[in-house]
Short mmCIF file of C-alpha atoms and ligand atoms in Angstrom, two decimals:
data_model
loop_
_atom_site.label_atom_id
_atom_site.label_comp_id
_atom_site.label_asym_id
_atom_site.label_seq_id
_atom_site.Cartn_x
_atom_site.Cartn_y
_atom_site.Cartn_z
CA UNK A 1 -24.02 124.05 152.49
CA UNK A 2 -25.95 126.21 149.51
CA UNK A 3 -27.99 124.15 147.50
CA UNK A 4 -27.38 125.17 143.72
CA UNK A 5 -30.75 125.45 141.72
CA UNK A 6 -30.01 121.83 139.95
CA UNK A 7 -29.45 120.45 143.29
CA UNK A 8 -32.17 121.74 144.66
CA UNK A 9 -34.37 120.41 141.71
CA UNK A 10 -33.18 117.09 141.38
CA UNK A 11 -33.67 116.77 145.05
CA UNK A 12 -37.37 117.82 144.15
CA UNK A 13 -37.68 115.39 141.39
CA UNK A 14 -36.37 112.55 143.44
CA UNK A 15 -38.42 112.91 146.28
CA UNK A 16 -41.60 113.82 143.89
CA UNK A 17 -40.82 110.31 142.05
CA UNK A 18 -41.10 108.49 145.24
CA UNK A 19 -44.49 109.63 146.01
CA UNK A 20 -43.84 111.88 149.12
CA UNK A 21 -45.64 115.17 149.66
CA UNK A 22 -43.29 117.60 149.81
CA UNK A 23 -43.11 121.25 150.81
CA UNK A 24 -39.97 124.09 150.73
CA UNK A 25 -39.19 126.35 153.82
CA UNK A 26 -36.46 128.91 153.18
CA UNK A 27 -34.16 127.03 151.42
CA UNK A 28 -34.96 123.18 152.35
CA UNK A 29 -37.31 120.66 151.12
CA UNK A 30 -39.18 118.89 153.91
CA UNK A 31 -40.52 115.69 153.27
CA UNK A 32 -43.83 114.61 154.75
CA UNK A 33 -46.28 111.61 155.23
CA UNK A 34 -49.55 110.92 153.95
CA UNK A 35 -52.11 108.73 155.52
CA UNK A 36 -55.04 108.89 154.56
CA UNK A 37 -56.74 112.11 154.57
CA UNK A 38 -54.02 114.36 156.32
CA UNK A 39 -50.62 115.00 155.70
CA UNK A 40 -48.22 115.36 158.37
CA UNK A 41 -44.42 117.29 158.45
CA UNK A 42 -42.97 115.85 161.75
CA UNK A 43 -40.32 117.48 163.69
CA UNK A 44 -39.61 120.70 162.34
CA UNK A 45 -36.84 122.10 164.60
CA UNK A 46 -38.09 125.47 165.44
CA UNK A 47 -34.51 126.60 167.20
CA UNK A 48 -31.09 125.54 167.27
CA UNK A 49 -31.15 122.40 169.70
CA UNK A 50 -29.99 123.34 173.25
CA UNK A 51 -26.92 121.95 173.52
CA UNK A 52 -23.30 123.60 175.02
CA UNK A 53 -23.16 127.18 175.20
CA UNK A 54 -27.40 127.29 174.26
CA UNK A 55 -27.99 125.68 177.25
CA UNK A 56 -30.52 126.99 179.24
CA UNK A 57 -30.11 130.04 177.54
CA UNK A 58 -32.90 131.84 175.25
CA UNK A 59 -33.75 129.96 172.13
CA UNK A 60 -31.85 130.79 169.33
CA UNK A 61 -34.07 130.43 165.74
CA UNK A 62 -32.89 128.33 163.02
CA UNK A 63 -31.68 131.36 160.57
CA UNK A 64 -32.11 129.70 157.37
CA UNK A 65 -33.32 125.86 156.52
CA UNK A 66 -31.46 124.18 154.16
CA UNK A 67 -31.03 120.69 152.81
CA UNK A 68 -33.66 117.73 152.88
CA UNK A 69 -35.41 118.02 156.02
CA UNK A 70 -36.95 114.06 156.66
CA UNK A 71 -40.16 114.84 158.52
CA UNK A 72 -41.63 111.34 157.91
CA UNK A 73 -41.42 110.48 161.70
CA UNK A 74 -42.22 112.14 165.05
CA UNK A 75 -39.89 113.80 166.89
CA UNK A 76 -38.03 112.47 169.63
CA UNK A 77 -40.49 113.36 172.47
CA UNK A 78 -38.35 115.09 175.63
CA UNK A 79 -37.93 112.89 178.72
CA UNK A 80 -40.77 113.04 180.83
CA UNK A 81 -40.46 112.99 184.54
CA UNK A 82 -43.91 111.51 186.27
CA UNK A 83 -44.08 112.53 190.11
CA UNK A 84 -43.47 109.71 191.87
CA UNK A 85 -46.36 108.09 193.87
CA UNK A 86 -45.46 108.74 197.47
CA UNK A 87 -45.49 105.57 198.94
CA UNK A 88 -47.72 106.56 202.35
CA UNK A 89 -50.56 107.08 199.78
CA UNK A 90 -53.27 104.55 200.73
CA UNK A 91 -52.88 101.43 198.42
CA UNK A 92 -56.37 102.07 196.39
CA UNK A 93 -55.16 105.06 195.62
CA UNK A 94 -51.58 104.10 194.77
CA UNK A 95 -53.05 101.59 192.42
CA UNK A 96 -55.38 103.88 190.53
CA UNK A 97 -52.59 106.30 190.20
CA UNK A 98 -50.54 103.57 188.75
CA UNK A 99 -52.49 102.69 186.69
CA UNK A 100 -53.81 106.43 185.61
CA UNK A 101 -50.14 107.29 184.99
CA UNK A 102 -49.73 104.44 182.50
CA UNK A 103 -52.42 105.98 180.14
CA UNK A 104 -51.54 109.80 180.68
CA UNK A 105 -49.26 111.96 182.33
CA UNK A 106 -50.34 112.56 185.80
CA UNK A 107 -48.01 115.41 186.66
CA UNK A 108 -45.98 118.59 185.96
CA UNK A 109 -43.21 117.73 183.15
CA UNK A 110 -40.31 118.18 185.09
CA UNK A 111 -37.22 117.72 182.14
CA UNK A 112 -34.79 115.44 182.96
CA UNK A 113 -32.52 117.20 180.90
CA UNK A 114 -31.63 120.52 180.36
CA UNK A 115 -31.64 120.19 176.25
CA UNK A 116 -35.74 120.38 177.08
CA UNK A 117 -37.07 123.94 176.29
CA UNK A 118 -40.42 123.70 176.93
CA UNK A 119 -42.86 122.74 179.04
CA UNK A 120 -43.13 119.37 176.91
CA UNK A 121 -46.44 117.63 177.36
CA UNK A 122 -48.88 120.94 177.02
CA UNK A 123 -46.16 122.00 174.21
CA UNK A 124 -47.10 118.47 172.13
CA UNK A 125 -51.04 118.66 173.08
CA UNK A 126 -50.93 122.23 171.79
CA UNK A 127 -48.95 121.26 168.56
CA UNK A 128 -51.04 118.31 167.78
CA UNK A 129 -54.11 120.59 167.89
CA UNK A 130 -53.54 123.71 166.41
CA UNK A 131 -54.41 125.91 168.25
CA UNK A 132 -56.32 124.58 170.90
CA UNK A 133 -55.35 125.01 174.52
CA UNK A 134 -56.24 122.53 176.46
CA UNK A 135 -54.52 123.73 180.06
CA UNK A 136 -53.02 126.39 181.49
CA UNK A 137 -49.83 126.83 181.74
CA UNK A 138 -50.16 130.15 183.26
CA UNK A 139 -48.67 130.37 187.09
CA UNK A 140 -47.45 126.40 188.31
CA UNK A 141 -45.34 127.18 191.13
CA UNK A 142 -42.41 124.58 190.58
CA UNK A 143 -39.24 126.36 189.15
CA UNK A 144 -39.19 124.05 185.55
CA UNK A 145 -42.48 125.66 184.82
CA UNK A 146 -42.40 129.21 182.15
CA UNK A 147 -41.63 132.44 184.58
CA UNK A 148 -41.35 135.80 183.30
CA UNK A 149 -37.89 136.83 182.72
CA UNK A 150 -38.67 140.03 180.71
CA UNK A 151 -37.30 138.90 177.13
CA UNK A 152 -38.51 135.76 176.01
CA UNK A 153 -41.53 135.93 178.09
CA UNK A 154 -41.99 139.89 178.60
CA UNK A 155 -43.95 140.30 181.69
CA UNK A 156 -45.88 137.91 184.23
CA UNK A 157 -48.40 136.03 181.68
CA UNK A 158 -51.51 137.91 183.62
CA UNK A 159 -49.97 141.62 183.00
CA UNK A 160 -49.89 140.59 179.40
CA UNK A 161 -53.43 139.43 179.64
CA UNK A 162 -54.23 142.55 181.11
CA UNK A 163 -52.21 144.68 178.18
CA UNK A 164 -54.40 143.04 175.62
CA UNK A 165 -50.85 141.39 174.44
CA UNK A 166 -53.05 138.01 173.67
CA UNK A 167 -52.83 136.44 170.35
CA UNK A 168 -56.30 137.39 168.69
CA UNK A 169 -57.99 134.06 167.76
CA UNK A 170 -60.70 131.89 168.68
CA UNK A 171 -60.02 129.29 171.49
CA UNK A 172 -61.08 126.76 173.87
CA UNK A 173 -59.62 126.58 177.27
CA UNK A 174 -60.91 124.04 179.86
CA UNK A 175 -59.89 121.74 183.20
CA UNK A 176 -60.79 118.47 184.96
CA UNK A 177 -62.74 119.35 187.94
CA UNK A 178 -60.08 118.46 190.44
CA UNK A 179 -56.73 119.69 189.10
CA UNK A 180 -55.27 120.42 192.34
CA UNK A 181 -55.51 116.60 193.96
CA UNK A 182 -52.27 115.10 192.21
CA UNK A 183 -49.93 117.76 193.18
CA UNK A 184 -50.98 117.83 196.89
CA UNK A 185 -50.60 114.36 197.55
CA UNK A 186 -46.96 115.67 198.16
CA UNK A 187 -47.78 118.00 200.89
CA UNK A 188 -49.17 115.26 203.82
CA UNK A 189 -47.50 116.41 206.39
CA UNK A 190 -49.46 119.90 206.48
CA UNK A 191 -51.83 118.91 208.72
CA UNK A 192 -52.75 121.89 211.03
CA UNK A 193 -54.04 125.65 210.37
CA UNK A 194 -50.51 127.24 210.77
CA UNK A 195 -48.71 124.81 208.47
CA UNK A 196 -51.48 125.38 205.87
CA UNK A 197 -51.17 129.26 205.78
CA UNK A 198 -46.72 128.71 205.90
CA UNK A 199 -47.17 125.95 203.07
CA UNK A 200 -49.21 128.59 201.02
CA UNK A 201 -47.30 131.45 201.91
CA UNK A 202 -44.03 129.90 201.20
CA UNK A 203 -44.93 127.93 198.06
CA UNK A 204 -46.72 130.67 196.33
CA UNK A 205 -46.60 134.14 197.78
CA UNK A 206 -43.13 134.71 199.71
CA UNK A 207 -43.19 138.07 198.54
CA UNK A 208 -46.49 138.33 199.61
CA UNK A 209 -47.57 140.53 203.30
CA UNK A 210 -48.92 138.08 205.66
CA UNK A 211 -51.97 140.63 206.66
CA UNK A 212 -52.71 140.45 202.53
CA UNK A 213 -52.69 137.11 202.54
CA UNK A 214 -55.04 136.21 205.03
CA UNK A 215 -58.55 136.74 203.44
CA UNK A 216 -57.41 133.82 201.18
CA UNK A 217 -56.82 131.60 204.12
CA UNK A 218 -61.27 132.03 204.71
CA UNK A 219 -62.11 131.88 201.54
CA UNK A 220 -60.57 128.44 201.40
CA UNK A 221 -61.27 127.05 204.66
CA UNK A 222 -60.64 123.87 205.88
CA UNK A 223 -64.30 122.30 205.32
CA UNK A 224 -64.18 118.89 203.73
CA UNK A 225 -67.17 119.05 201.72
CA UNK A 226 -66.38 122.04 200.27
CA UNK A 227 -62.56 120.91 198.92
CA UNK A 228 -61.40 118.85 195.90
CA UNK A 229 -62.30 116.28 195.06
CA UNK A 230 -65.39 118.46 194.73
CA UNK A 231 -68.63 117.14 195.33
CA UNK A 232 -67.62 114.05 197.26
CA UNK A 233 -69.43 115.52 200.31
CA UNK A 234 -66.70 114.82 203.46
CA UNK A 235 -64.65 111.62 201.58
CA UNK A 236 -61.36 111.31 200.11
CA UNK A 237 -60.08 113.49 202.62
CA UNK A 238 -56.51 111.68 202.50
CA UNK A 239 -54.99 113.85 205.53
CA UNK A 240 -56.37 116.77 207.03
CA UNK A 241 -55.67 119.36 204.80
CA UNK A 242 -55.26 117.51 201.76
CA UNK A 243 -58.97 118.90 200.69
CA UNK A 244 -58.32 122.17 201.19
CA UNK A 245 -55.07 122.09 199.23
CA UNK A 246 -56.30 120.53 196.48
CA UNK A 247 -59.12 122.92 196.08
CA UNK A 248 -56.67 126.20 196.47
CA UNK A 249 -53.96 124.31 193.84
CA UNK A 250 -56.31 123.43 191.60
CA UNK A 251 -57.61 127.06 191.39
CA UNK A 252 -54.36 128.56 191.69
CA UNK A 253 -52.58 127.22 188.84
CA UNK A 254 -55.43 126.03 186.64
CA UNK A 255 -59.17 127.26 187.53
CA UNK A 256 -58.54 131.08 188.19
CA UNK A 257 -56.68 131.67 185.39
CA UNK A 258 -58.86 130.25 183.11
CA UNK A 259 -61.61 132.15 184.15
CA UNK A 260 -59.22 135.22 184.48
CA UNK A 261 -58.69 134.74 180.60
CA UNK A 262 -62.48 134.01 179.84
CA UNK A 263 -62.91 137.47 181.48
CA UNK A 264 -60.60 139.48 180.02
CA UNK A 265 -60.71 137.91 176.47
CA UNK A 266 -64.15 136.39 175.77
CA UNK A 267 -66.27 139.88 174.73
CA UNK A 268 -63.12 140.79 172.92
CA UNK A 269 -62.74 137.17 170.26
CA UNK A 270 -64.67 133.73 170.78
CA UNK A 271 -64.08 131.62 173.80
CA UNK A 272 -65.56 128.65 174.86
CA UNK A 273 -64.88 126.32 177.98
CA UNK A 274 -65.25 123.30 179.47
CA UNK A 275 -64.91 121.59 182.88
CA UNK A 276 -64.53 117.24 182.70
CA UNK A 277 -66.00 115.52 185.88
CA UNK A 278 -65.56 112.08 184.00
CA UNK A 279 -63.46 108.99 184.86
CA UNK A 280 -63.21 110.21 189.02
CA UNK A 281 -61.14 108.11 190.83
CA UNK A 282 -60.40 107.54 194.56
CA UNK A 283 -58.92 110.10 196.35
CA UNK A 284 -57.95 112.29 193.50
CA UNK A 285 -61.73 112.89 191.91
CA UNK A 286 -61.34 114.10 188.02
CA UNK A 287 -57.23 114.69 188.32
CA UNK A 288 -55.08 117.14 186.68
CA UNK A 289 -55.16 115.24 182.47
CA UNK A 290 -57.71 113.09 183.12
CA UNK A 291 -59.36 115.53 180.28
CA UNK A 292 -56.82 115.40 177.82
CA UNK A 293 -58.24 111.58 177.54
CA UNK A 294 -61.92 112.98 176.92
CA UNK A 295 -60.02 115.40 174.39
CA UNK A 296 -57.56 113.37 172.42
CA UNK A 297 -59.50 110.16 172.37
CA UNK A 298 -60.74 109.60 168.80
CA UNK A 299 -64.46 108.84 168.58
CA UNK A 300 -65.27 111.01 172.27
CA UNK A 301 -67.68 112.94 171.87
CA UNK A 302 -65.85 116.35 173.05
CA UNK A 303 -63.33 115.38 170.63
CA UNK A 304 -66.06 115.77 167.82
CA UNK A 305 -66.55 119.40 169.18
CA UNK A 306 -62.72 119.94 169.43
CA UNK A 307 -62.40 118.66 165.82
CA UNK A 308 -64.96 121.00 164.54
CA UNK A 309 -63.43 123.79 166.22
CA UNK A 310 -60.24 122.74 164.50
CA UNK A 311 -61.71 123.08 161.07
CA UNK A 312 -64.05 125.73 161.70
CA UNK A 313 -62.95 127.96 165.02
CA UNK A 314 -66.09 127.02 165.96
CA UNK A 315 -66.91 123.97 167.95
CA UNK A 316 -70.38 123.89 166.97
CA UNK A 317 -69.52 124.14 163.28
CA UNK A 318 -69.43 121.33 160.41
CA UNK A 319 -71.43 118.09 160.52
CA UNK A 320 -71.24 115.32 162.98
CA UNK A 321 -73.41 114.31 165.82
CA UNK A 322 -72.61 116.61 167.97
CA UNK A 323 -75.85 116.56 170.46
CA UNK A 324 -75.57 120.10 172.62
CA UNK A 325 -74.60 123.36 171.50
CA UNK A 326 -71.57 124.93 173.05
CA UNK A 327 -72.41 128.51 173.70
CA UNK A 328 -69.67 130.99 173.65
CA UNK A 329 -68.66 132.40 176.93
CA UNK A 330 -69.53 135.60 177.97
CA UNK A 331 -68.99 136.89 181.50
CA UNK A 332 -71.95 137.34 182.47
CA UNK A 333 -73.84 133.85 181.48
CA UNK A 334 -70.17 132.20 182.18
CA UNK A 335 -71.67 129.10 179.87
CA UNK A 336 -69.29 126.26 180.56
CA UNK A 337 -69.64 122.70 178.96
CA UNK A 338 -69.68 119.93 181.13
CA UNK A 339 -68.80 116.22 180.62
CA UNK A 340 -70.18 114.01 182.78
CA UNK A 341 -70.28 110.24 183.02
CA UNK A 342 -73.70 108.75 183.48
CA UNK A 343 -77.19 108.93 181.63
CA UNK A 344 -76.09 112.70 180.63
CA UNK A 345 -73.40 112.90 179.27
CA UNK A 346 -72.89 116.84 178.59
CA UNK A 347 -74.71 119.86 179.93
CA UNK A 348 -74.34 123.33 180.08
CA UNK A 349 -73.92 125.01 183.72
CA UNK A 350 -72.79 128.49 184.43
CA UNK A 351 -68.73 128.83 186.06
CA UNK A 352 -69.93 129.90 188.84
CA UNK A 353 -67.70 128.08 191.31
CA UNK A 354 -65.94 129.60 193.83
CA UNK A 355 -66.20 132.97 192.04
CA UNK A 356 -65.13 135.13 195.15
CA UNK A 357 -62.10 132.66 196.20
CA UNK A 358 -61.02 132.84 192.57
CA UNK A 359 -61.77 136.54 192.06
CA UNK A 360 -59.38 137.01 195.54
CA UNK A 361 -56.38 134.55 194.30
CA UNK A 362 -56.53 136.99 191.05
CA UNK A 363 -56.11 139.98 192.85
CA UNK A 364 -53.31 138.39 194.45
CA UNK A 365 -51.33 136.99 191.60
CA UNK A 366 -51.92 139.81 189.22
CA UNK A 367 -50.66 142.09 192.68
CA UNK A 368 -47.37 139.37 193.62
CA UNK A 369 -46.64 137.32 190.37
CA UNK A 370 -46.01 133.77 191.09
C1 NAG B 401 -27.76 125.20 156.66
O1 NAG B 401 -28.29 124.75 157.90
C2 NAG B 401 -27.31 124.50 158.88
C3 NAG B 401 -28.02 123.90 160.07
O2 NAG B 401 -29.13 124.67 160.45
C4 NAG B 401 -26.58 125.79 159.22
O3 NAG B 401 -25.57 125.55 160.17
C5 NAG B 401 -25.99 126.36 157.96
O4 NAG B 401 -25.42 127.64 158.22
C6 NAG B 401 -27.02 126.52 156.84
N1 NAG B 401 -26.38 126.93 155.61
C7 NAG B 401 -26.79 127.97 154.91
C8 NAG B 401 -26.05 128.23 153.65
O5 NAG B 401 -27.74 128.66 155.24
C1 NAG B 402 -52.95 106.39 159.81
O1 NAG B 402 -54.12 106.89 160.42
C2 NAG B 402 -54.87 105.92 161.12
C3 NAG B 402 -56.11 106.58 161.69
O2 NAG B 402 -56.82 107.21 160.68
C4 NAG B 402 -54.05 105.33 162.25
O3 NAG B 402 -54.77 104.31 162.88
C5 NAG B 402 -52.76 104.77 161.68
O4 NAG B 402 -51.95 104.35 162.77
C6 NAG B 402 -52.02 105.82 160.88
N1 NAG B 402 -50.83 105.23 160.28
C7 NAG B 402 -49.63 105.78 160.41
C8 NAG B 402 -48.52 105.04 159.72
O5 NAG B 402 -49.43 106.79 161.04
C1 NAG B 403 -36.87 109.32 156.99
O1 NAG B 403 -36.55 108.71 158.22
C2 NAG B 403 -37.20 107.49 158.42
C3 NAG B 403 -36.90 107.00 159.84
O2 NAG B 403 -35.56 107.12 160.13
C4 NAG B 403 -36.76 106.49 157.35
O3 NAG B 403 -37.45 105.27 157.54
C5 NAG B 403 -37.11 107.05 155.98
O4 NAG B 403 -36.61 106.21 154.97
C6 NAG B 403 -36.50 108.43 155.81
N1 NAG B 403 -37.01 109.01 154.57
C7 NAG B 403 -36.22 109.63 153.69
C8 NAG B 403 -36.88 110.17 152.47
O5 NAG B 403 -35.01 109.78 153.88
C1 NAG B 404 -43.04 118.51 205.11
O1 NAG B 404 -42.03 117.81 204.42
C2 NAG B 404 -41.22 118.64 203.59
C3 NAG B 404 -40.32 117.74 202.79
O2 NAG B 404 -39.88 116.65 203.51
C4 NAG B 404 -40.47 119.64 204.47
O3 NAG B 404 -39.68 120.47 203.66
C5 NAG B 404 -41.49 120.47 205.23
O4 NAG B 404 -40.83 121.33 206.10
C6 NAG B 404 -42.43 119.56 206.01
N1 NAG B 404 -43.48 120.42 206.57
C7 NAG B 404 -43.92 120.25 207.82
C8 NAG B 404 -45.02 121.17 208.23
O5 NAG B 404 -43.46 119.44 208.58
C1 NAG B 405 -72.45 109.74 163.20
O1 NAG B 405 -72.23 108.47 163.82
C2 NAG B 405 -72.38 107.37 162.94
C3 NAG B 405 -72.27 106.10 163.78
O2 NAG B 405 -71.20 106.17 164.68
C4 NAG B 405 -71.31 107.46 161.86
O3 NAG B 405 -71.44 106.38 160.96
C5 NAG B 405 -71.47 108.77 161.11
O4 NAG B 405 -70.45 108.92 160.16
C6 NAG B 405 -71.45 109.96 162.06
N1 NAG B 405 -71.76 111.16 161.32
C7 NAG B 405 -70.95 112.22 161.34
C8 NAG B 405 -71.40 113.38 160.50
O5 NAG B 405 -69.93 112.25 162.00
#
């Protein structure tokens, strides 16, 4: 339906009489909410909803808003799908992670439903702060996560990295310490050498020869101290692998990429990062989220810096009481903020960890995409 230019004002008028803030796009008026300070346009739909023929199909862009767009209230959020708890988990544990998952999500958004187009939970942490990434996305080996399929997403996210096609703006990228642990509490029957290396290879590199492959297998070996959770000495090792996994998950979806990026990107615009090793729980250490708590919680103190960074593109910028600088990252001082719980809080300690393992599982995803 075209609006006529009366229409269009006396839609204007009415809305401006009530009192709501008010903005056009194309043709439409979209009404907004004020509280306080901010003003908030909820809901915006970005592409035509995936429904019959769009499904699972690229998105196709709204051509031309119209109308009296009500963006007073949140969208409706897409059905989340928490990994169930396997039920041979030892009962601490089980209870923790019950009790984690009721504060955060604890797991890879798997949609329920196919009228889902993204990759929900790091797609609504990302829009709530603008441009502020608080995960990677880059590489989770479950099919539901983003894959290259040379239109929407033009090449394997690291060959893009690599062909400078990264938007050119300040950012923060950071982890919890043990992002791995959650998503191998589903692999507890790979107990032994052999079924390690077939779990890996299969999971994550079945294109992959095995003679490439097995450097990786010593640079993660299967040494309890030296798995995630990290720096819990020889505990939490829930079955005899479990360490090792976690450590080689965590850095293959999450830790190696982010440093990947730092490399690439951080002489080129401003990059900071971060690492949380607060709120460690049994069995899992500092799990895959448990930092989107320390980030999103109002009054945290790496919220202050995120805020900043919001308002400024730099987290050290603006007034509050911040008490540490954040230095940018660089590759060679590889600064990295670190929350910690205890009588310190925050320090600053270089990324240093596991730089060769990492450095290898880079090679091999840049070499055999996952
Ligand atoms: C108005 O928006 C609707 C829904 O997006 C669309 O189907 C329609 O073609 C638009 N009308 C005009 C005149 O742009
Ligand atoms: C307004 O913002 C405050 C925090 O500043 C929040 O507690 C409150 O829930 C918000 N109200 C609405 C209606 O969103
Ligand atoms: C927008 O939608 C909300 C929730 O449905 C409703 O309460 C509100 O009255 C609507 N606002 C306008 C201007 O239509
Ligand atoms: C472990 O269990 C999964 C799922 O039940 C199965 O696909 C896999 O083959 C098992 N692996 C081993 C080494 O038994
Ligand atoms: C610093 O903290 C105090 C007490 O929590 C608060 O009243 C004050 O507004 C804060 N200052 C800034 C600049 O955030």
């Amino acid at each position: 339906m075209h609006l006529t230019l009366l229409t269009y004002l006396s839609v204007v008028f009415a809305v401006a009489r009530a009192g709501a803030p008010t903005i056009p796009l194309d043709e439409a008026i979209v009404i907004g909410k004020t509280n306080g300070t901010v003003t908030s346009y909820y809901g915006i739909p970005y592409a035509q909803p995936p429904i019959d023929d769009l499904r699972l199909r690229l998105p196709k862009p709204v051509t031309a808003y119209n109308g009296t767009i009500n963006a007073t209230v949140p969208a409706t959020q897409c059905t989340q799908l928490p990994a169930a708890p396997r039920s041979d988990l030892p009962t601490t544990i089980l209870q923790d992670l019950l009790a984690y998952g009721a504060t955060i999500p604890n797991s890879v958004d798997v949609p329920q439903s196919e009228d889902c187009p993204s990759h929900s939970w790091e797609a609504k942490k990302s829009r709530k702060l603008v441009s502020v990434t608080l995960d990677s996305t880059i590489g989770l080996a479950d099919s539901w996560a983003p894959h290259a399929d040379g239109v929407f997403i033009k090449a394997p996210p690291q060959h893009l990295v690599l062909a400078g096609s990264v938007a050119n703006i300040p950012f923060i990228t950071g982890d919890a310490l043990d992002e791995g642990t959650v998503f191998s509490t589903g692999s507890f029957n790979v107990t032994t050498e052999d079924e390690f290396r077939t779990f890996v290879q299969q999971e994550f590199f079945p294109n992959t020869p095995v003679d490439i492959l097995a450097p990786l297998f010593d640079l993660y070996p299967n040494v309890a101290s030296e798995g995630s959770p990290f720096e819990t000495g020889n505990a939490n090792e829930l079955y005899p692998e479990f360490k090792r996994m976690a450590a080689l998950q965590g850095d293959i979806a999450f830790q190696a990429p982010r440093r990947f990026l730092l490399d690439q990107r951080s002489l080129k615009q401003h990059a900071w990062t971060y690492t949380s090793k607060r709120g460690a729980i049994q069995g899992l250490g500092c799990p895959h989220g448990s930092d989107a708590v320390q980030a999103l919680a109002l009054g945290n103190d790496l919220s202050d810096y995120v805020i900043q960074f919001t308002a400024t593109l730099d987290p050290n910028g603006g007034a509050s009481n911040r008490t540490i600088a954040w230095p940018r990252y660089d590759p060679l001082a590889r600064s990295m903020f670190v929350l910690l719980d205890g009588d310190t809080p925050l320090e600053i300690v270089p990324d240093t960890a596991r730089l060769e393992a990492m450095a290898a599982l880079t090679e091999l995803t840049v070499a055999y995409p996952i």
